[in-house]
């Protein structure tokens, strides 16, 4: 299957048409989807219609013209079922496009459908989906990672060149790593979240998943930029991300955090990392050890903050405005019963666990002890990053302590699942600095 950059070249040479490309990917999905289950929703007729419209309108200079993109099921597409892989949003068709979706449509991308995910993006394996789990294309007995597991698996299997994911504490990076593709969490504020169904608002970001770094850049530069409909989006111009790729990495200083290797990292991961470091050194990168002393607090801090924000964000799903409403409510004025039954029937076990935990840490009498304290520790972790990044230009870490694990392996023990997020959840601590700082390595200087 072709990458987005290759498709762009072929279109420019008039060697292919959007209809041919759409048919290729439709065939691929029809063949492999029954084995992998990467999609929450798709309709080949909708894909063909978009391709046909592009042919009618004619080519545009946008690099994503005629390029297929899969959308994670928590990013609103007007008129298309968008459910966060949850029964509580069953039948919900948003009346508007997320900003990123609008940008893709204007760029002439072909939307292939909605990608499977962990319900409301709660998870690291794509097993917490009301549609059932997605499988890893490299070994279908293993998970693709999560929560953007459908997006990453579809890219890895060649069912789409590009996919959108969302990353709160690793949901793009970890599945991309488990499936051997490229994914990144953009800096907080880089990409508008208007139309992303919120999990934890101080952490969520939409970002790209692709087969190559260049493709990742193409998708990111298409969706990035200030949006007045998202007050947290950064008002910083979008630069050409592809040009810089040719520059090489010679002269960069790269830090390896000591605390990331104190036991628990699988030998296979350790070896892969050592190889990557050796390769970077060969290319002229100076690698040195740095210290991030508050790393051990990252998991409890994240799981207090993220669940607190999630419980608040998910309060809106009450059976009244959209999504599932329980049919088994007695006659008369039974509002409370309707809320309770609708939420009980609509949310899966992991969503309930997060809502209960988050409600607890925000409850009166505990708020300061848990939520307030977690905010303070977050500042300490943020300082770790700031200190380390004074000495080096970038950090190199594993994405996950283990390679892709087996389906079902961690489902009965939520804590083990949470612990696998150790290397991805803490980068959010940089989030708030977007408006104040200039990156050390920047095309803008
Ligand atoms: N695995 C993490 C969690 O379960 C991160 C999820 C995400 O980034 N959406 O919270």
CSV table of C-alpha atoms and ligand atoms in Angstrom, one decimal:
chain,number,residue,atom,x,y,z
A,1,UNK,CA,0.0,0.0,0.0
A,2,UNK,CA,1.2,3.5,-0.8
A,3,UNK,CA,2.1,6.2,1.7
A,4,UNK,CA,0.4,9.6,1.6
A,5,UNK,CA,3.6,11.2,0.2
A,6,UNK,CA,3.7,8.5,-2.6
A,7,UNK,CA,0.0,9.1,-3.4
A,8,UNK,CA,0.7,12.8,-3.6
A,9,UNK,CA,3.4,12.2,-6.2
A,10,UNK,CA,1.2,9.9,-8.2
A,11,UNK,CA,-1.6,12.4,-8.3
A,12,UNK,CA,0.7,15.2,-9.4
A,13,UNK,CA,1.9,13.0,-12.3
A,14,UNK,CA,-1.8,12.2,-13.1
A,15,UNK,CA,-1.0,8.5,-12.7
A,16,UNK,CA,-4.0,7.7,-10.4
A,17,UNK,CA,-7.5,9.0,-9.6
A,18,UNK,CA,-9.2,9.3,-6.2
A,19,UNK,CA,-11.7,6.7,-7.3
A,20,UNK,CA,-8.9,4.1,-7.9
A,21,UNK,CA,-7.3,4.9,-4.6
A,22,UNK,CA,-10.6,4.7,-2.8
A,23,UNK,CA,-11.4,1.3,-4.4
A,24,UNK,CA,-7.9,0.0,-3.4
A,25,UNK,CA,-8.5,0.8,0.2
A,26,UNK,CA,-12.1,-0.4,0.2
A,27,UNK,CA,-10.8,-3.8,-1.1
A,28,UNK,CA,-8.1,-3.9,1.6
A,29,UNK,CA,-10.6,-3.2,4.3
A,30,UNK,CA,-13.0,-5.8,3.0
A,31,UNK,CA,-10.3,-8.4,3.1
A,32,UNK,CA,-8.7,-7.7,6.4
A,33,UNK,CA,-11.3,-6.0,8.6
A,34,UNK,CA,-12.9,-9.3,9.6
A,35,UNK,CA,-9.6,-10.5,11.1
A,36,UNK,CA,-8.6,-7.2,12.7
A,37,UNK,CA,-11.7,-5.3,13.6
A,38,UNK,CA,-10.1,-1.9,13.4
A,39,UNK,CA,-13.3,0.1,12.6
A,40,UNK,CA,-16.2,1.3,14.7
A,41,UNK,CA,-18.1,2.4,11.6
A,42,UNK,CA,-17.6,2.6,7.8
A,43,UNK,CA,-19.6,2.6,4.7
A,44,UNK,CA,-18.0,2.0,1.3
A,45,UNK,CA,-20.7,4.0,-0.4
A,46,UNK,CA,-19.8,7.1,1.6
A,47,UNK,CA,-16.1,6.6,0.7
A,48,UNK,CA,-17.0,6.3,-3.0
A,49,UNK,CA,-19.1,9.4,-2.9
A,50,UNK,CA,-16.3,11.5,-1.5
A,51,UNK,CA,-13.9,10.1,-4.1
A,52,UNK,CA,-16.4,10.9,-6.9
A,53,UNK,CA,-16.9,14.4,-5.6
A,54,UNK,CA,-13.1,15.0,-5.7
A,55,UNK,CA,-12.9,13.8,-9.3
A,56,UNK,CA,-15.7,16.2,-10.2
A,57,UNK,CA,-14.2,19.2,-8.4
A,58,UNK,CA,-10.7,18.5,-9.7
A,59,UNK,CA,-7.3,18.5,-8.0
A,60,UNK,CA,-6.0,21.0,-5.4
A,61,UNK,CA,-2.5,21.8,-4.4
A,62,UNK,CA,-3.1,20.4,-0.9
A,63,UNK,CA,-0.8,17.4,-0.2
A,64,UNK,CA,-3.7,15.4,1.3
A,65,UNK,CA,-5.9,15.7,-1.8
A,66,UNK,CA,-7.3,12.3,-2.5
A,67,UNK,CA,-5.5,10.7,0.4
A,68,UNK,CA,-7.6,8.4,2.7
A,69,UNK,CA,-7.7,9.2,6.5
A,70,UNK,CA,-9.4,7.2,9.2
A,71,UNK,CA,-10.9,9.1,12.1
A,72,UNK,CA,-10.9,8.0,15.7
A,73,UNK,CA,-14.4,7.4,17.0
A,74,UNK,CA,-14.2,10.3,19.5
A,75,UNK,CA,-13.7,13.0,16.9
A,76,UNK,CA,-17.0,14.4,15.5
A,77,UNK,CA,-17.9,14.0,11.8
A,78,UNK,CA,-21.1,15.7,10.8
A,79,UNK,CA,-23.9,13.1,10.2
A,80,UNK,CA,-21.7,10.1,10.8
A,81,UNK,CA,-22.0,7.9,14.0
A,82,UNK,CA,-19.4,9.1,16.5
A,83,UNK,CA,-19.7,7.1,19.7
A,84,UNK,CA,-16.4,6.9,21.6
A,85,UNK,CA,-17.0,3.1,21.3
A,86,UNK,CA,-19.6,3.5,24.0
A,87,UNK,CA,-23.2,2.3,24.2
A,88,UNK,CA,-24.1,5.6,25.9
A,89,UNK,CA,-23.5,7.4,22.6
A,90,UNK,CA,-25.1,4.7,20.5
A,91,UNK,CA,-26.9,6.3,17.6
A,92,UNK,CA,-25.3,9.8,18.1
A,93,UNK,CA,-24.6,11.6,14.8
A,94,UNK,CA,-23.0,14.9,15.5
A,95,UNK,CA,-24.6,18.0,13.9
A,96,UNK,CA,-21.1,19.5,13.1
A,97,UNK,CA,-17.6,18.6,12.1
A,98,UNK,CA,-14.6,18.8,14.5
A,99,UNK,CA,-12.2,21.5,13.4
A,100,UNK,CA,-9.7,18.9,12.3
A,101,UNK,CA,-12.3,17.1,10.3
A,102,UNK,CA,-13.3,20.3,8.6
A,103,UNK,CA,-9.7,21.0,7.7
A,104,UNK,CA,-9.3,17.5,6.3
A,105,UNK,CA,-12.4,17.9,4.2
A,106,UNK,CA,-11.2,21.2,2.9
A,107,UNK,CA,-7.8,19.7,2.1
A,108,UNK,CA,-9.6,17.1,-0.1
A,109,UNK,CA,-8.8,14.0,2.1
A,110,UNK,CA,-11.1,11.0,1.8
A,111,UNK,CA,-12.5,10.0,5.2
A,112,UNK,CA,-12.6,6.2,5.3
A,113,UNK,CA,-14.7,5.8,8.5
A,114,UNK,CA,-14.4,5.8,12.3
A,115,UNK,CA,-11.7,3.8,14.1
A,116,UNK,CA,-12.2,1.5,17.0
A,117,UNK,CA,-10.9,2.6,20.4
A,118,UNK,CA,-11.1,2.0,24.2
A,119,UNK,CA,-14.4,3.4,25.4
A,120,UNK,CA,-14.0,7.2,25.9
A,121,UNK,CA,-10.3,6.6,25.4
A,122,UNK,CA,-10.0,4.9,28.8
A,123,UNK,CA,-7.4,2.2,28.3
A,124,UNK,CA,-4.1,0.9,26.8
A,125,UNK,CA,-5.2,-2.1,24.8
A,126,UNK,CA,-8.4,-1.3,22.7
A,127,UNK,CA,-10.2,-4.1,24.6
A,128,UNK,CA,-12.5,-1.7,26.5
A,129,UNK,CA,-14.7,-1.1,23.4
A,130,UNK,CA,-18.4,-1.8,23.1
A,131,UNK,CA,-17.6,-3.0,19.6
A,132,UNK,CA,-15.2,-5.7,20.9
A,133,UNK,CA,-11.4,-5.6,20.7
A,134,UNK,CA,-9.1,-4.7,17.8
A,135,UNK,CA,-6.3,-7.1,17.0
A,136,UNK,CA,-2.6,-6.4,16.4
A,137,UNK,CA,-1.9,-7.0,12.7
A,138,UNK,CA,1.6,-8.4,13.5
A,139,UNK,CA,0.1,-11.1,15.8
A,140,UNK,CA,-3.7,-11.3,16.1
A,141,UNK,CA,-3.4,-12.9,19.5
A,142,UNK,CA,-2.0,-9.6,20.8
A,143,UNK,CA,-3.5,-6.2,21.5
A,144,UNK,CA,-2.8,-3.2,19.2
A,145,UNK,CA,-2.4,-0.9,22.2
A,146,UNK,CA,-4.8,1.9,23.1
A,147,UNK,CA,-6.8,3.8,23.2
A,148,UNK,CA,-6.3,4.7,19.5
A,149,UNK,CA,-5.8,1.0,18.8
A,150,UNK,CA,-8.1,0.9,15.7
A,151,UNK,CA,-6.2,3.8,14.1
A,152,UNK,CA,-2.8,2.3,14.7
A,153,UNK,CA,-3.7,-1.2,13.6
A,154,UNK,CA,-5.4,0.1,10.4
A,155,UNK,CA,-2.3,2.0,9.4
A,156,UNK,CA,0.0,-0.9,10.3
A,157,UNK,CA,-2.1,-3.3,8.2
A,158,UNK,CA,-2.2,-0.9,5.2
A,159,UNK,CA,-6.0,-0.3,5.5
A,160,UNK,CA,-5.3,3.5,5.5
A,161,UNK,CA,-2.1,5.6,5.0
A,162,UNK,CA,-3.2,8.0,7.7
A,163,UNK,CA,-5.3,8.0,10.8
A,164,UNK,CA,-6.3,10.5,13.5
A,165,UNK,CA,-5.9,9.5,17.1
A,166,UNK,CA,-6.2,11.3,20.4
A,167,UNK,CA,-3.6,11.2,23.2
A,168,UNK,CA,-4.3,12.1,26.8
A,169,UNK,CA,-1.7,9.9,28.5
A,170,UNK,CA,-0.3,7.8,25.7
A,171,UNK,CA,-3.2,6.9,23.5
A,172,UNK,CA,-1.4,7.7,20.2
A,173,UNK,CA,2.2,6.9,21.1
A,174,UNK,CA,1.6,3.6,22.8
A,175,UNK,CA,-0.6,2.0,20.1
A,176,UNK,CA,1.7,3.4,17.3
A,177,UNK,CA,4.6,1.7,19.1
A,178,UNK,CA,2.8,-1.6,19.6
A,179,UNK,CA,1.9,-1.7,15.9
A,180,UNK,CA,5.2,-0.5,14.6
A,181,UNK,CA,4.0,2.8,13.0
A,182,UNK,CA,4.7,6.5,13.7
A,183,UNK,CA,2.5,8.5,16.0
A,184,UNK,CA,2.9,11.6,18.0
A,185,UNK,CA,1.2,13.6,20.7
A,186,UNK,CA,1.5,17.2,19.5
A,187,UNK,CA,2.2,19.9,22.1
A,188,UNK,CA,-0.9,20.9,24.0
A,189,UNK,CA,-2.6,23.7,22.1
A,190,UNK,CA,-1.1,22.9,18.7
A,191,UNK,CA,-4.2,21.2,17.3
A,192,UNK,CA,-7.8,22.4,17.9
A,193,UNK,CA,-9.9,20.1,20.1
A,194,UNK,CA,-13.2,21.6,19.0
A,195,UNK,CA,-15.3,18.5,18.3
A,196,UNK,CA,-13.1,16.1,20.2
A,197,UNK,CA,-15.3,14.4,22.8
A,198,UNK,CA,-13.4,15.3,26.0
A,199,UNK,CA,-11.8,12.8,28.3
A,200,UNK,CA,-9.4,15.0,30.5
A,201,UNK,CA,-9.4,18.6,29.2
A,202,UNK,CA,-6.0,19.6,30.6
A,203,UNK,CA,-4.3,16.7,28.8
A,204,UNK,CA,-6.2,15.7,25.7
A,205,UNK,CA,-4.7,16.3,22.2
A,206,UNK,CA,-5.6,15.2,18.7
A,207,UNK,CA,-2.7,13.9,16.7
A,208,UNK,CA,-1.5,12.0,13.7
A,209,UNK,CA,-0.7,8.3,13.1
A,210,UNK,CA,1.0,7.3,9.9
A,211,UNK,CA,3.4,4.8,8.3
A,212,UNK,CA,6.3,7.2,8.0
A,213,UNK,CA,7.6,10.3,9.7
A,214,UNK,CA,7.0,12.4,6.6
A,215,UNK,CA,3.4,11.3,6.4
A,216,UNK,CA,3.0,12.1,10.1
A,217,UNK,CA,4.2,15.6,9.4
A,218,UNK,CA,1.8,16.0,6.4
A,219,UNK,CA,-1.1,15.1,8.5
A,220,UNK,CA,0.0,17.2,11.5
A,221,UNK,CA,0.6,20.4,9.4
A,222,UNK,CA,-2.9,20.0,7.9
A,223,UNK,CA,-4.7,19.7,11.2
A,224,UNK,CA,-2.6,22.1,13.3
A,225,UNK,CA,-3.2,25.8,14.0
A,226,UNK,CA,-5.1,28.3,16.0
A,227,UNK,CA,-8.8,27.9,16.3
A,228,UNK,CA,-11.0,30.6,17.9
A,229,UNK,CA,-13.5,27.9,18.8
A,230,UNK,CA,-10.9,26.2,21.2
A,231,UNK,CA,-9.7,28.7,23.8
A,232,UNK,CA,-6.8,26.4,24.6
A,233,UNK,CA,-5.4,26.4,21.1
A,234,UNK,CA,-2.1,28.2,20.7
A,235,UNK,CA,-1.9,31.2,18.4
A,236,UNK,CA,1.4,30.2,16.7
A,237,UNK,CA,1.8,29.9,13.0
A,238,UNK,CA,2.1,26.5,11.4
A,239,UNK,CA,5.4,25.9,9.8
A,240,UNK,CA,6.3,23.5,7.0
A,241,UNK,CA,7.2,20.3,8.9
A,242,UNK,CA,8.4,18.4,5.9
A,243,UNK,CA,11.3,20.6,4.8
A,244,UNK,CA,13.0,20.3,8.2
A,245,UNK,CA,13.1,16.5,7.9
A,246,UNK,CA,16.1,16.6,5.5
A,247,UNK,CA,18.2,18.5,8.0
A,248,UNK,CA,19.6,15.5,9.9
A,249,UNK,CA,20.1,15.3,13.6
A,250,UNK,CA,23.9,16.0,13.9
A,251,UNK,CA,24.7,18.2,16.9
A,252,UNK,CA,21.6,17.5,18.9
A,253,UNK,CA,21.9,16.6,22.5
A,254,UNK,CA,19.7,13.8,23.7
A,255,UNK,CA,19.0,12.9,27.3
A,256,UNK,CA,18.2,9.4,28.7
A,257,UNK,CA,16.4,9.7,32.0
A,258,UNK,CA,18.0,7.4,34.6
A,259,UNK,CA,14.8,6.8,36.5
A,260,UNK,CA,13.1,5.2,33.5
A,261,UNK,CA,15.3,2.1,33.7
A,262,UNK,CA,15.0,1.1,37.3
A,263,UNK,CA,13.6,-2.4,36.8
A,264,UNK,CA,10.4,-3.4,35.1
A,265,UNK,CA,11.5,-2.7,31.5
A,266,UNK,CA,11.3,-5.8,29.3
A,267,UNK,CA,14.7,-7.0,27.8
A,268,UNK,CA,13.3,-6.7,24.3
A,269,UNK,CA,12.4,-3.1,24.9
A,270,UNK,CA,15.7,-2.3,26.5
A,271,UNK,CA,17.6,-3.8,23.5
A,272,UNK,CA,15.5,-1.9,21.0
A,273,UNK,CA,16.2,1.3,22.8
A,274,UNK,CA,20.0,0.6,23.0
A,275,UNK,CA,20.0,0.0,19.2
A,276,UNK,CA,18.2,3.3,18.7
A,277,UNK,CA,20.6,5.2,20.9
A,278,UNK,CA,23.6,3.6,19.0
A,279,UNK,CA,22.0,4.6,15.7
A,280,UNK,CA,21.5,8.2,16.9
A,281,UNK,CA,25.1,8.4,18.1
A,282,UNK,CA,26.3,7.2,14.7
A,283,UNK,CA,24.2,10.0,13.2
A,284,UNK,CA,26.0,12.6,15.3
A,285,UNK,CA,23.7,12.9,18.4
A,286,UNK,CA,25.3,13.3,21.8
A,287,UNK,CA,23.6,11.1,24.3
A,288,UNK,CA,23.9,11.7,28.0
A,289,UNK,CA,22.1,10.6,31.2
A,290,UNK,CA,19.7,13.0,32.9
A,291,UNK,CA,17.6,12.7,36.1
A,292,UNK,CA,13.9,12.9,36.4
A,293,UNK,CA,13.5,12.3,40.2
A,294,UNK,CA,9.7,12.5,40.4
A,295,UNK,CA,9.0,9.8,37.8
A,296,UNK,CA,7.7,7.4,40.4
A,297,UNK,CA,4.8,9.7,41.1
A,298,UNK,CA,3.7,10.0,37.5
A,299,UNK,CA,1.1,7.1,37.5
A,300,UNK,CA,-0.8,8.1,40.7
A,301,UNK,CA,-0.7,11.8,39.7
A,302,UNK,CA,-2.1,11.1,36.3
A,303,UNK,CA,-4.8,8.6,37.5
A,304,UNK,CA,-6.1,11.2,40.0
A,305,UNK,CA,-6.1,14.2,37.6
A,306,UNK,CA,-7.4,12.3,34.5
A,307,UNK,CA,-10.2,10.5,36.3
A,308,UNK,CA,-11.3,13.7,38.1
A,309,UNK,CA,-11.5,15.5,34.8
A,310,UNK,CA,-13.2,12.5,33.1
A,311,UNK,CA,-15.9,12.2,35.8
A,312,UNK,CA,-16.7,15.8,35.3
A,313,UNK,CA,-16.7,15.7,31.5
A,314,UNK,CA,-18.8,12.5,31.4
A,315,UNK,CA,-21.5,14.0,33.6
A,316,UNK,CA,-23.2,15.3,30.5
A,317,UNK,CA,-24.1,11.8,29.4
A,318,UNK,CA,-27.3,11.4,31.3
A,319,UNK,CA,-29.8,10.0,28.9
A,320,UNK,CA,-31.4,13.4,28.3
A,321,UNK,CA,-29.7,15.2,25.5
A,322,UNK,CA,-28.1,12.5,23.4
A,323,UNK,CA,-27.2,8.9,23.2
A,324,UNK,CA,-28.7,6.0,25.1
A,325,UNK,CA,-31.8,6.4,27.3
A,326,UNK,CA,-33.0,3.4,29.4
A,327,UNK,CA,-36.3,2.0,28.4
A,328,UNK,CA,-37.0,0.3,31.7
A,329,UNK,CA,-37.9,3.4,33.7
A,330,UNK,CA,-41.2,3.3,35.5
A,331,UNK,CA,-44.0,5.7,34.8
A,332,UNK,CA,-44.3,9.0,36.5
A,333,UNK,CA,-41.6,11.4,37.6
A,334,UNK,CA,-38.6,9.1,37.7
A,335,UNK,CA,-35.9,11.4,36.6
A,336,UNK,CA,-33.2,10.1,39.0
A,337,UNK,CA,-34.0,6.5,38.1
A,338,UNK,CA,-33.8,7.4,34.4
A,339,UNK,CA,-30.3,8.9,34.9
A,340,UNK,CA,-29.1,6.0,36.9
A,341,UNK,CA,-30.4,3.3,34.6
A,342,UNK,CA,-29.2,5.0,31.4
A,343,UNK,CA,-25.7,5.5,32.8
A,344,UNK,CA,-25.6,1.9,34.2
A,345,UNK,CA,-26.7,0.4,30.9
A,346,UNK,CA,-24.6,2.9,28.7
A,347,UNK,CA,-21.2,2.9,30.3
A,348,UNK,CA,-18.8,-0.2,30.3
A,349,UNK,CA,-16.9,-1.4,33.3
A,350,UNK,CA,-13.7,0.7,32.8
A,351,UNK,CA,-15.7,3.9,32.2
A,352,UNK,CA,-17.6,3.3,35.4
A,353,UNK,CA,-14.4,2.6,37.3
A,354,UNK,CA,-13.0,6.0,36.1
A,355,UNK,CA,-16.2,7.9,36.9
A,356,UNK,CA,-16.3,6.5,40.4
A,357,UNK,CA,-12.6,7.1,41.1
A,358,UNK,CA,-12.8,10.6,39.7
A,359,UNK,CA,-16.0,11.5,41.6
A,360,UNK,CA,-14.3,10.3,44.8
A,361,UNK,CA,-11.1,12.3,44.4
A,362,UNK,CA,-13.2,15.4,43.7
A,363,UNK,CA,-15.6,14.9,46.6
A,364,UNK,CA,-15.9,17.3,49.5
A,365,UNK,CA,-13.4,16.5,52.2
A,366,UNK,CA,-11.1,14.6,49.8
A,367,UNK,CA,-10.6,17.2,47.1
A,368,UNK,CA,-7.5,18.8,48.7
A,369,UNK,CA,-6.0,15.5,49.9
A,370,UNK,CA,-6.2,14.0,46.4
A,371,UNK,CA,-6.9,16.4,43.6
A,372,UNK,CA,-5.1,19.4,45.2
A,373,UNK,CA,-2.1,17.3,46.1
A,374,UNK,CA,-1.9,15.7,42.6
A,375,UNK,CA,-1.8,19.2,41.1
A,376,UNK,CA,1.2,20.1,43.3
A,377,UNK,CA,3.0,16.9,42.3
A,378,UNK,CA,2.3,17.6,38.7
A,379,UNK,CA,4.3,20.9,39.1
A,380,UNK,CA,7.2,18.9,40.5
A,381,UNK,CA,7.1,16.5,37.5
A,382,UNK,CA,6.9,19.5,35.2
A,383,UNK,CA,10.0,20.9,36.8
A,384,UNK,CA,11.8,17.6,36.2
A,385,UNK,CA,11.2,18.1,32.5
A,386,UNK,CA,12.1,21.7,32.5
A,387,UNK,CA,15.4,21.0,34.3
A,388,UNK,CA,16.3,18.1,32.0
A,389,UNK,CA,15.5,20.1,28.9
A,390,UNK,CA,17.8,22.9,30.0
A,391,UNK,CA,20.7,20.4,29.5
A,392,UNK,CA,19.5,18.5,26.4
A,393,UNK,CA,17.4,19.2,23.3
A,394,UNK,CA,15.3,16.1,23.6
A,395,UNK,CA,14.7,13.0,25.7
A,396,UNK,CA,14.7,9.4,24.5
A,397,UNK,CA,12.7,6.9,26.4
A,398,UNK,CA,10.8,3.6,25.8
A,399,UNK,CA,7.2,4.1,24.9
A,400,UNK,CA,6.0,1.2,27.0
A,401,UNK,CA,7.8,-1.1,29.4
A,402,UNK,CA,6.8,-4.2,27.3
A,403,UNK,CA,6.1,-5.0,23.7
A,404,UNK,CA,2.4,-5.6,22.7
A,405,UNK,CA,0.8,-8.0,25.3
A,406,UNK,CA,-1.7,-10.8,24.7
A,407,UNK,CA,-5.4,-10.1,24.4
A,408,UNK,CA,-7.0,-10.6,27.8
A,409,UNK,CA,-3.7,-10.6,29.7
A,410,UNK,CA,-4.3,-7.4,31.7
A,411,UNK,CA,-8.1,-7.2,31.6
A,412,UNK,CA,-8.7,-8.7,35.0
A,413,UNK,CA,-6.2,-6.4,36.7
A,414,UNK,CA,-6.8,-2.7,36.0
A,415,UNK,CA,-3.8,-1.7,38.0
A,416,UNK,CA,-1.4,-3.7,35.9
A,417,UNK,CA,-2.9,-2.0,32.8
A,418,UNK,CA,-2.4,1.4,34.4
A,419,UNK,CA,1.2,0.7,35.3
A,420,UNK,CA,2.0,0.0,31.6
A,421,UNK,CA,1.4,3.8,31.0
A,422,UNK,CA,4.5,4.9,33.0
A,423,UNK,CA,6.5,6.3,30.1
A,424,UNK,CA,3.8,8.2,28.3
A,425,UNK,CA,1.6,9.8,30.9
A,426,UNK,CA,4.1,12.4,32.3
A,427,UNK,CA,4.8,14.4,29.2
A,428,UNK,CA,1.6,16.3,29.8
A,429,UNK,CA,3.5,18.2,32.4
A,430,UNK,CA,4.9,20.4,29.6
A,431,UNK,CA,1.4,21.3,28.6
A,432,UNK,CA,1.1,24.7,30.2
A,433,UNK,CA,4.3,26.1,28.8
A,434,UNK,CA,3.1,26.4,25.2
A,435,UNK,CA,2.4,30.1,25.3
A,436,UNK,CA,5.5,31.1,27.2
A,437,UNK,CA,8.4,29.3,25.7
A,438,UNK,CA,10.2,29.0,22.4
A,439,UNK,CA,11.6,25.5,21.8
A,440,UNK,CA,15.4,25.2,21.7
A,441,UNK,CA,15.3,23.6,18.3
A,442,UNK,CA,13.0,25.6,16.2
A,443,UNK,CA,12.5,26.6,12.5
A,444,UNK,CA,11.2,30.0,13.8
A,445,UNK,CA,14.5,31.4,15.0
B,1,LIG,N1,-3.8,4.6,28.8
B,1,LIG,C1,-4.1,5.8,29.4
B,1,LIG,C2,-5.4,5.8,30.1
B,1,LIG,O1,-6.0,4.7,30.1
B,1,LIG,C3,-4.1,6.9,28.3
B,1,LIG,C4,-5.3,7.0,27.6
B,1,LIG,C5,-5.3,8.1,26.6
B,1,LIG,O2,-4.3,8.7,26.3
B,1,LIG,N2,-6.5,8.5,26.1
B,1,LIG,O3,-5.8,6.7,30.7
